[in-house]
XYZ file of C-alpha atoms in Angstrom:
644
model
C 0.000 0.000 0.000
C 2.729 2.412 0.948
C 4.744 1.481 -2.041
C 1.934 2.313 -4.425
C 1.531 5.732 -2.842
C 5.188 6.427 -3.095
C 5.176 5.306 -6.671
C 2.356 7.777 -7.336
C 4.224 10.704 -5.812
C 7.625 9.932 -7.180
C 6.562 8.875 -10.661
C 8.337 10.901 -13.364
C 6.282 13.131 -15.583
C 6.176 12.761 -19.283
C 8.307 15.191 -21.205
C 7.001 17.884 -23.408
C 7.873 17.521 -27.063
C 9.632 20.880 -26.987
C 11.536 20.180 -23.746
C 15.107 19.051 -24.105
C 16.597 16.490 -21.905
C 17.495 17.736 -18.435
C 16.336 21.335 -18.981
C 13.041 22.327 -17.321
C 10.589 24.507 -19.357
C 10.671 28.226 -18.688
C 6.849 28.490 -18.540
C 4.116 25.949 -18.161
C 2.131 25.495 -21.407
C -1.520 24.582 -21.339
C -3.030 22.446 -23.977
C -5.706 24.057 -26.213
C -8.825 22.206 -27.267
C -9.042 21.790 -31.029
C -11.502 24.029 -32.980
C -14.710 22.261 -33.919
C -14.968 21.431 -37.557
C -17.974 20.503 -39.627
C -17.341 17.049 -40.839
C -18.720 16.421 -44.276
C -18.674 12.901 -45.613
C -17.469 13.623 -49.081
C -17.304 10.793 -51.619
C -13.868 9.987 -52.911
C -13.233 10.957 -56.486
C -11.073 8.866 -58.707
C -9.179 11.040 -61.101
C -5.726 10.283 -62.402
C -4.914 14.016 -62.495
C -4.295 15.124 -58.861
C -4.830 18.851 -59.552
C -8.172 18.287 -61.242
C -9.226 15.871 -58.497
C -8.478 18.452 -55.791
C -10.495 21.140 -57.631
C -13.492 18.844 -58.097
C -13.378 17.919 -54.408
C -13.437 21.601 -53.391
C -16.451 22.321 -55.640
C -18.293 19.324 -54.263
C -17.535 20.431 -50.710
C -18.904 23.933 -51.431
C -22.142 22.542 -52.853
C -22.704 20.267 -49.911
C -21.975 23.103 -47.461
C -24.647 25.267 -49.146
C -27.160 22.451 -48.832
C -26.386 22.125 -45.121
C -26.836 25.874 -44.562
C -30.183 25.838 -46.345
C -31.375 23.033 -44.123
C -30.276 24.947 -41.042
C -32.163 28.160 -42.065
C -35.511 26.507 -42.911
C -36.841 26.481 -39.330
C -36.328 30.255 -39.071
C -38.346 30.901 -42.229
C -41.117 28.666 -40.982
C -41.173 30.588 -37.710
C -41.336 33.915 -39.608
C -44.243 32.693 -41.736
C -46.006 31.482 -38.626
C -45.544 34.887 -36.931
C -46.865 36.688 -40.042
C -49.963 34.506 -40.118
C -50.538 35.121 -36.408
C -50.256 38.913 -36.862
C -52.680 38.850 -39.760
C -55.148 36.780 -37.773
C -54.880 39.126 -34.803
C -55.384 42.189 -37.046
C -58.408 40.599 -38.686
C -59.846 39.802 -35.258
C -59.399 43.407 -34.089
C -60.962 44.868 -37.225
C -63.811 42.407 -37.200
C -65.134 43.591 -33.856
C -68.322 45.646 -33.880
C -66.765 48.816 -32.497
C -64.113 48.895 -35.207
C -61.357 47.494 -33.011
C -60.043 47.901 -29.511
C -57.091 49.981 -28.428
C -53.755 48.733 -29.703
C -50.422 50.396 -28.909
C -49.189 52.446 -31.881
C -46.066 50.327 -32.484
C -48.102 47.137 -32.404
C -50.734 48.662 -34.709
C -48.113 49.727 -37.243
C -46.689 46.211 -37.247
C -50.151 44.744 -37.794
C -50.902 47.206 -40.605
C -47.607 46.408 -42.251
C -48.430 42.721 -42.032
C -51.882 43.239 -43.548
C -50.910 45.890 -46.122
C -48.630 43.806 -48.258
C -51.508 42.582 -50.409
C -54.050 45.297 -51.331
C -56.700 42.797 -52.381
C -57.069 41.207 -48.937
C -60.066 41.943 -46.693
C -57.682 43.158 -43.989
C -56.241 45.870 -46.238
C -59.707 46.929 -47.454
C -60.934 47.202 -43.885
C -57.895 49.276 -42.993
C -58.513 51.646 -45.932
C -62.245 51.808 -45.002
C -61.412 52.994 -41.477
C -58.987 55.554 -42.875
C -61.720 56.793 -45.265
C -64.223 57.104 -42.426
C -61.840 59.094 -40.241
C -60.807 61.364 -43.110
C -64.391 62.209 -44.167
C -65.442 62.867 -40.572
C -62.470 65.159 -39.984
C -63.067 67.149 -43.165
C -66.786 67.607 -42.467
C -66.184 68.693 -38.887
C -63.813 71.514 -39.807
C -65.745 73.062 -42.713
C -66.937 76.685 -42.390
C -67.655 79.684 -44.611
C -64.008 80.783 -44.696
C -62.463 77.452 -45.747
C -65.245 75.734 -47.707
C -63.475 76.384 -51.024
C -60.346 74.642 -49.721
C -62.239 71.783 -48.073
C -64.175 70.733 -51.190
C -61.079 69.543 -53.142
C -59.942 67.560 -50.091
C -63.350 65.930 -49.910
C -63.310 65.029 -53.602
C -59.861 63.460 -53.069
C -61.543 60.803 -50.937
C -63.595 58.055 -52.557
C -67.060 59.570 -52.035
C -68.743 56.918 -54.168
C -67.552 54.167 -51.860
C -67.997 56.319 -48.757
C -71.249 58.115 -49.622
C -72.963 56.451 -46.684
C -70.175 57.622 -44.371
C -70.418 61.163 -45.786
C -74.199 61.320 -45.313
C -73.935 60.050 -41.743
C -71.111 62.474 -40.866
C -72.904 65.504 -42.317
C -76.191 64.678 -40.566
C -74.436 64.158 -37.240
C -72.402 67.365 -37.544
C -75.481 69.404 -38.551
C -77.599 68.149 -35.658
C -74.790 69.083 -33.255
C -74.350 72.638 -34.624
C -77.543 74.051 -36.153
C -76.072 77.534 -36.886
C -73.713 75.871 -39.393
C -76.595 74.283 -41.337
C -76.241 76.722 -44.308
C -72.561 75.761 -44.573
C -73.309 72.026 -44.643
C -76.090 72.610 -47.192
C -73.682 74.545 -49.434
C -71.133 71.727 -49.122
C -73.752 69.140 -50.123
C -74.862 71.359 -53.023
C -71.313 71.424 -54.410
C -70.913 67.643 -54.037
C -74.342 67.114 -55.635
C -73.326 68.863 -58.862
C -70.612 66.255 -59.532
C -71.910 63.208 -57.640
C -75.738 63.449 -57.555
C -76.092 60.013 -55.961
C -74.497 61.422 -52.800
C -77.010 64.288 -52.562
C -79.933 61.973 -53.279
C -78.856 59.552 -50.545
C -78.513 62.355 -47.991
C -81.926 63.828 -48.845
C -83.541 60.381 -48.674
C -82.085 59.758 -45.221
C -83.186 63.192 -43.986
C -86.781 62.619 -45.117
C -86.793 59.149 -43.564
C -85.397 60.541 -40.319
C -88.063 63.274 -40.254
C -90.877 60.760 -40.758
C -89.513 58.564 -37.983
C -89.037 61.478 -35.583
C -92.506 62.876 -36.363
C -94.126 59.555 -35.484
C -92.131 59.410 -32.238
C -92.920 63.055 -31.332
C -89.193 63.793 -31.169
C -89.221 67.589 -31.368
C -85.431 68.074 -31.322
C -84.743 65.698 -34.209
C -87.686 67.100 -36.210
C -86.365 70.630 -35.766
C -82.805 69.815 -36.840
C -83.961 67.672 -39.778
C -86.431 70.231 -41.126
C -83.799 72.963 -40.831
C -81.396 70.908 -42.961
C -84.114 70.111 -45.526
C -85.049 73.804 -45.703
C -81.512 74.835 -46.605
C -81.232 72.004 -49.130
C -84.382 73.392 -50.757
C -82.798 76.858 -50.747
C -79.725 75.388 -52.470
C -81.991 73.676 -55.077
C -80.792 70.223 -54.028
C -84.370 69.324 -53.024
C -87.568 70.376 -54.809
C -89.890 72.840 -53.037
C -92.689 70.238 -53.130
C -91.117 68.416 -50.173
C -91.148 71.653 -48.155
C -94.848 72.215 -48.860
C -95.657 68.596 -47.978
C -93.850 68.913 -44.644
C -95.748 72.126 -43.847
C -99.082 70.521 -44.721
C -98.282 67.582 -42.440
C -97.274 69.851 -39.548
C -100.324 72.119 -39.886
C -102.890 69.373 -40.456
C -103.345 68.658 -36.742
C -101.846 71.686 -34.996
C -100.180 71.301 -31.614
C -97.715 73.595 -29.853
C -94.738 71.517 -30.987
C -95.878 71.056 -34.592
C -96.678 74.753 -35.012
C -93.337 75.715 -33.480
C -91.485 73.422 -35.910
C -93.580 74.734 -38.818
C -92.824 78.350 -37.909
C -89.088 77.667 -37.696
C -89.178 75.738 -40.962
C -91.108 78.529 -42.710
C -88.642 81.174 -41.550
C -85.810 79.246 -43.171
C -87.512 78.291 -46.437
C -90.247 80.930 -46.694
C -88.321 83.295 -48.972
C -87.665 80.498 -51.489
C -91.290 79.285 -51.459
C -92.625 82.837 -51.792
C -90.471 83.328 -54.872
C -91.007 79.950 -56.547
C -94.459 78.885 -55.305
C -96.587 81.929 -54.356
C -99.852 79.981 -54.207
C -98.414 77.393 -51.867
C -96.956 80.137 -49.693
C -100.321 81.909 -49.502
C -102.132 78.698 -48.514
C -99.600 78.028 -45.753
C -100.104 81.468 -44.219
C -103.883 81.194 -44.525
C -103.699 77.991 -42.518
C -101.440 79.654 -39.935
C -103.879 82.550 -39.657
C -106.745 80.111 -39.149
C -104.809 78.329 -36.402
C -104.137 81.694 -34.777
C -107.806 82.629 -34.861
C -108.894 79.290 -33.422
C -106.877 79.981 -30.273
C -106.306 76.312 -29.496
C -102.575 76.771 -29.012
C -100.644 78.514 -26.259
C -99.966 82.240 -26.211
C -96.257 81.652 -26.736
C -96.859 79.848 -30.017
C -99.441 82.445 -31.068
C -96.800 85.103 -30.595
C -94.409 83.054 -32.744
C -96.971 83.037 -35.576
C -97.377 86.806 -35.299
C -93.620 87.263 -35.457
C -93.497 85.017 -38.538
C -96.116 87.148 -40.259
C -94.055 90.216 -39.513
C -90.996 88.466 -40.929
C -92.980 87.747 -44.072
C -94.015 91.379 -44.227
C -90.339 92.373 -43.992
C -89.653 89.991 -46.918
C -87.403 87.695 -44.871
C -84.605 90.258 -44.709
C -82.971 88.381 -41.822
C -83.457 84.973 -43.491
C -82.175 85.204 -47.069
C -82.445 82.249 -49.419
C -78.671 81.754 -49.582
C -76.448 83.559 -47.040
C -73.594 85.696 -48.218
C -70.495 83.702 -49.123
C -72.347 80.412 -49.751
C -73.729 81.022 -53.247
C -71.115 78.744 -54.813
C -73.126 76.786 -57.381
C -74.446 78.059 -60.689
C -78.188 77.596 -61.102
C -77.870 75.648 -64.364
C -75.322 73.233 -62.859
C -77.421 72.193 -59.876
C -79.294 68.880 -59.938
C -82.632 68.960 -58.078
C -84.037 65.748 -56.579
C -87.827 65.491 -56.467
C -88.552 63.098 -53.611
C -92.011 63.056 -52.023
C -92.744 62.656 -48.356
C -94.852 59.505 -48.826
C -92.479 57.734 -51.250
C -90.984 54.339 -50.469
C -87.489 55.411 -49.440
C -84.324 53.330 -49.662
C -81.948 54.680 -47.010
C -79.273 52.041 -47.819
C -78.020 51.562 -44.269
C -75.604 48.918 -45.571
C -73.413 51.703 -46.972
C -72.455 52.653 -43.412
C -70.619 49.392 -42.704
C -67.619 47.705 -44.291
C -68.144 45.100 -46.989
C -65.473 43.203 -48.870
C -65.173 44.287 -52.506
C -63.598 41.727 -54.839
C -63.070 44.501 -57.434
C -61.562 46.969 -54.990
C -58.496 47.918 -57.014
C -60.520 48.330 -60.189
C -63.075 50.587 -58.470
C -60.310 52.677 -56.941
C -58.819 53.254 -60.372
C -62.235 54.282 -61.710
C -62.668 56.843 -58.945
C -59.190 58.203 -59.599
C -60.297 58.886 -63.165
C -63.457 60.615 -61.881
C -61.420 62.656 -59.407
C -59.041 63.746 -62.159
C -62.011 64.802 -64.288
C -63.535 66.801 -61.405
C -60.405 68.444 -60.010
C -58.301 68.521 -63.161
C -54.769 67.274 -63.693
C -53.181 70.551 -62.598
C -55.331 70.968 -59.513
C -52.297 70.945 -57.218
C -50.558 73.665 -59.207
C -53.691 75.765 -59.300
C -54.242 75.378 -55.585
C -50.651 76.394 -54.954
C -51.014 79.509 -57.096
C -54.311 80.329 -55.370
C -52.652 80.034 -51.981
C -49.849 82.341 -53.093
C -52.292 84.903 -54.459
C -54.359 84.547 -51.292
C -51.263 85.290 -49.216
C -50.546 88.391 -51.306
C -54.124 89.592 -50.925
C -53.929 88.942 -47.190
C -50.791 91.058 -46.922
C -52.449 93.895 -48.838
C -55.508 93.713 -46.583
C -53.306 93.827 -43.505
C -51.505 96.884 -44.817
C -54.812 98.593 -45.561
C -56.163 97.625 -42.125
C -53.137 99.176 -40.457
C -53.758 102.401 -42.388
C -57.535 102.681 -41.729
C -58.507 101.886 -38.139
C -62.201 102.004 -37.359
C -63.782 101.571 -33.945
C -66.633 99.064 -34.234
C -67.276 98.687 -30.501
C -69.779 101.627 -30.573
C -68.311 102.988 -27.370
C -69.145 106.558 -28.388
C -72.761 105.604 -29.105
C -73.136 103.946 -25.714
C -71.719 107.026 -23.976
C -74.091 109.271 -25.938
C -77.120 107.234 -24.905
C -75.989 107.291 -21.290
C -75.687 111.083 -21.409
C -79.170 111.481 -22.924
C -80.716 109.132 -20.365
C -79.149 110.930 -17.393
C -80.202 114.311 -18.783
C -83.819 113.191 -19.102
C -83.918 111.637 -15.656
C -82.413 114.704 -13.933
C -84.607 117.350 -15.609
C -87.359 118.983 -13.556
C -89.584 119.777 -16.559
C -89.605 119.313 -20.295
C -88.226 122.826 -20.993
C -85.134 122.151 -18.902
C -84.698 118.761 -20.561
C -84.859 120.280 -24.054
C -82.436 123.032 -23.051
C -79.873 120.524 -21.735
C -80.310 118.095 -24.629
C -79.600 120.838 -27.151
C -76.196 121.299 -25.515
C -75.224 117.659 -26.106
C -72.563 117.416 -28.816
C -73.976 115.382 -31.686
C -72.138 114.350 -34.833
C -73.874 114.377 -38.181
C -76.379 111.520 -38.398
C -76.728 111.041 -34.615
C -79.920 113.138 -34.336
C -82.022 109.988 -34.778
C -80.287 108.457 -31.748
C -81.522 111.320 -29.591
C -85.122 110.818 -30.758
C -84.897 107.038 -30.306
C -83.555 107.477 -26.784
C -86.444 109.792 -25.860
C -88.968 107.229 -27.146
C -87.189 104.350 -25.372
C -87.246 106.235 -22.070
C -90.952 106.941 -22.605
C -91.666 103.253 -23.245
C -89.939 102.214 -20.013
C -92.338 104.194 -17.814
C -95.105 102.345 -15.983
C -97.687 104.573 -17.644
C -97.493 107.219 -20.329
C -96.056 110.567 -19.202
C -96.873 113.735 -21.202
C -93.380 114.894 -20.240
C -91.888 112.991 -23.193
C -94.611 114.090 -25.623
C -93.933 117.731 -24.798
C -90.190 117.184 -25.314
C -90.816 115.674 -28.742
C -93.236 118.455 -29.660
C -90.725 121.145 -28.669
C -87.924 119.525 -30.667
C -90.107 119.263 -33.777
C -90.896 122.986 -33.636
C -87.248 123.988 -33.221
C -85.815 122.559 -36.422
C -87.007 120.605 -39.443
C -84.244 118.043 -38.820
C -85.955 116.880 -35.626
C -89.315 116.625 -37.429
C -87.805 114.370 -40.066
C -86.247 112.205 -37.355
C -89.593 111.861 -35.553
C -91.354 110.877 -38.786
C -88.630 108.322 -39.515
C -88.969 106.952 -35.980
C -92.752 106.549 -36.444
C -92.274 104.252 -39.438
C -89.566 102.283 -37.665
C -91.511 101.733 -34.443
C -94.736 100.857 -36.261
C -92.994 98.229 -38.398
C -91.335 96.711 -35.320
C -94.339 96.953 -33.014
C -94.425 93.159 -32.645
C -91.169 93.287 -30.668
C -92.584 95.229 -27.720
C -94.686 94.074 -24.830
C -98.105 95.611 -24.257
C -97.109 98.302 -21.754
C -94.210 99.593 -23.842
C -96.366 99.453 -26.966
C -99.064 101.531 -25.256
C -96.608 104.249 -24.192
C -95.034 104.475 -27.653
C -98.443 104.649 -29.369
C -99.628 107.440 -27.041
C -96.397 109.352 -27.648
C -96.956 109.333 -31.414
C -100.663 110.055 -30.924
C -99.617 113.220 -29.072
C -97.198 114.100 -31.883
C -99.792 113.710 -34.646
C -102.643 115.401 -32.760
C -100.499 118.500 -32.067
C -99.116 118.618 -35.619
C -95.591 117.977 -34.362
C -95.218 115.575 -37.277
C -97.090 115.451 -40.568
C -100.237 113.392 -40.876
C -98.747 111.967 -44.033
C -96.815 109.473 -41.859
C -100.123 107.650 -41.333
C -99.697 106.394 -44.889
C -97.370 103.778 -43.395
C -100.445 102.049 -41.960
C -102.146 99.542 -44.281
C -105.359 98.454 -42.616
C -106.063 95.012 -44.035
C -105.830 91.456 -42.849
C -102.578 90.604 -44.604
C -100.456 93.628 -43.692
C -101.343 93.949 -40.011
C -100.632 91.929 -36.915
C -102.288 91.990 -33.522
C -99.491 94.215 -32.214
C -99.800 96.731 -35.042
C -103.591 96.862 -34.606
C -103.153 97.555 -30.878
C -100.657 100.277 -31.768
C -103.127 101.977 -34.146
C -105.995 101.642 -31.682
C -104.160 103.322 -28.796
C -102.708 106.034 -31.057
C -106.099 106.865 -32.578
C -107.786 106.930 -29.170
C -105.094 109.323 -27.924
C -105.707 111.551 -30.949
C -109.482 111.430 -30.341
C -109.066 112.419 -26.683
C -106.817 115.291 -27.683
C -108.823 116.608 -30.666
C -112.313 115.234 -30.275
C -114.002 112.783 -32.598
C -115.649 115.447 -34.804
C -112.417 117.378 -35.381
C -110.589 114.137 -35.987
C -113.088 113.076 -38.644
C -112.894 116.497 -40.323
C -109.116 116.341 -40.362
C -109.198 112.978 -42.101
C -111.466 114.504 -44.774
C -108.689 116.895 -45.757
C -107.613 116.159 -49.337
C -103.910 115.757 -48.555
C -104.536 113.582 -45.500
C -107.115 111.457 -47.318
C -104.675 110.830 -50.177
C -101.947 109.831 -47.738
C -104.274 107.562 -45.746
C -105.868 105.739 -48.667
C -104.371 102.438 -47.408
C -105.635 103.135 -43.895
C -109.199 103.540 -45.242
C -109.034 101.330 -48.368
C -111.603 101.514 -51.122
C -109.881 99.314 -53.678
C -110.938 95.884 -52.466
C -114.243 95.074 -50.741
C -112.519 92.575 -48.469
C -110.052 95.177 -47.205
C -112.804 97.760 -46.938
C -114.928 95.511 -44.732
C -111.940 94.712 -42.570
C -111.160 98.402 -42.058
C -114.819 99.226 -41.300
C -115.082 96.463 -38.715
C -111.783 97.464 -37.110
C -112.505 101.181 -36.676
C -116.053 100.410 -35.583
C -114.776 98.056 -32.883
C -112.448 100.732 -31.432
C -115.195 103.381 -31.338
C -114.226 105.311 -34.469
C -117.073 104.268 -36.733
C -117.585 107.894 -37.777
C -114.396 107.650 -39.825
C -115.823 104.816 -41.923
C -118.761 106.662 -43.528
C -116.989 107.135 -46.847
C -116.074 103.433 -46.992
C -119.666 102.464 -46.212
C -120.914 104.646 -49.066
C -118.382 103.008 -51.325
C -119.754 99.570 -50.464
C -123.366 100.688 -50.918
C -122.850 102.380 -54.265
C -120.257 100.100 -55.813
C -121.628 96.674 -54.849
C -124.935 94.938 -54.242
C -125.097 92.908 -51.096
C -127.326 90.261 -49.692
C -130.089 91.764 -47.460
C -128.610 90.061 -44.404
C -125.256 91.815 -44.965
C -126.969 95.182 -45.501
C -128.981 94.803 -42.298
C -125.853 93.943 -40.310
C -124.056 97.013 -41.679
C -127.038 99.246 -40.788
C -127.117 97.772 -37.306
C -123.420 98.525 -36.866
C -123.966 102.096 -38.085
C -126.891 102.591 -35.674
C -124.802 101.282 -32.757
C -121.951 103.580 -33.688
C -124.232 106.609 -33.988
C -125.905 105.903 -30.666
C -122.543 105.439 -28.956
C -121.353 108.685 -30.538
C -124.459 110.587 -29.374
C -124.106 109.140 -25.900
C -120.469 110.185 -25.769
C -121.316 113.721 -26.945
C -124.083 114.068 -24.357
C -121.830 112.915 -21.560
C -119.137 115.412 -22.569
C -121.656 118.254 -22.807
C -122.928 117.334 -19.373
């Protein structure tokens, strides 16, 4: 045992090949493991020429090495194909969801789009382009306004509106219902699109009519109001025929309620100017029905007031509601295509155009629309737009330079200060003479005289009851200078035409003020020619105005003197519309009106006109005689009481 151990410890080591006998190595050398080599079993080639054999062996080795490398790389390609298929499946799953997909991180989404966008004929790529089309159309529609509509239209035509006409119709309807003041802008945009792609305008109009019918059945006032407003402006733009507007009005007025009349009034204000110009008979029948509803009194006072305001708007010829607002008349009349769709037609709203559907001829249809787009916009549309932008920039610079040169204050600060001064002067005066004396010292620029008169009348209307203080001020001003008389006569016409805007108390004070002016000859009686006493040209407010003014004149002058003054040739010529003798209907209306307010004595000439010019039924003659007897007896009674 011990010997074996000693043999182990004292056994001589084997020499290194480089070590000489008896000389130890300077450093210990470690053995290195050999480099791994790819062993290829190459077949042996028998060739008597050694050089040629070596070359053939090298070529064979290279070919076999390439085969081995190809085998080694195949699993990686299979993994890549598997990953691509998984990404495409995941993308298709996300797009196939009902909400259009869930949130995906941007990097992941780009990778999925890249995976699906390699082949443009796949459903995944078409769905991706459909979502991009929907977002683009919605963004363009949401930012359109009067200032940029000319720049937005080419952008909209750049999108495939034939494929996305359902998306366009839905976006426009949603945007219009959210912002009703922009309805004329959306209607102008649709009118431009309709000239080139009429199927888009027809689809939108069909959906609007269908939505109105559905909302009317459900008594949805908000949706009815927004839909009728849009239809009204489409009629104004000649996209829809006026027959649909008349059918909607007939439906709303057939069974009048507060909501239906309110919608009809709003609809008529928007489209009334167009109907009055293109369909006068239909317009007249609509207002006759509104007048009948007003006389029935089955609706609330608020809605009755709305009808009266509408009649005044009609009298003013819709000056605040033009057919096409300024800046939106962008389509020539001969280029517009009008769709004649009736309210009771069987409508095809084509809801399937709102959702994605796979198109096997997608690429072909895209090429067709590119040709249509080129025809609409032109080949040099980009160059033209660039030149327009440059010219627009130059014009903008010129406008800025001109604006810096001419600065105009549009805040009306000076006018507000002037009104404040006039109001304080009137309130601090002890009597009308002091007020006139102080007001004459107020510095007025040329053209501001009417503001002084208007401020006097406004202060008079704000009193709880009429104060002769203001009438005496107006009378004194009119006798000082002809300028003030002209301003008072101008104010009479203005306040009479806008009498529907004032409540009863203010209307009474204003009417008594002008009654004082006319009775004391502060203004000419010729101003009474503004009054047209017939059923069409008067409202309840204007009739109240005339009644109170005439009663004030009668109290100041007396009925006999008043009647004699109206017999004056100049006054009678000026007041021929106030006491009409051209139409029996208007004559009867005027007779009944003045008789009802206790001024039947003024109607004798009109009664003679009816007796001489026309033959009446005995019942009508007896009623007229009865009215005359009642008037005469009331007149005699009034005279007796005054004499007493």
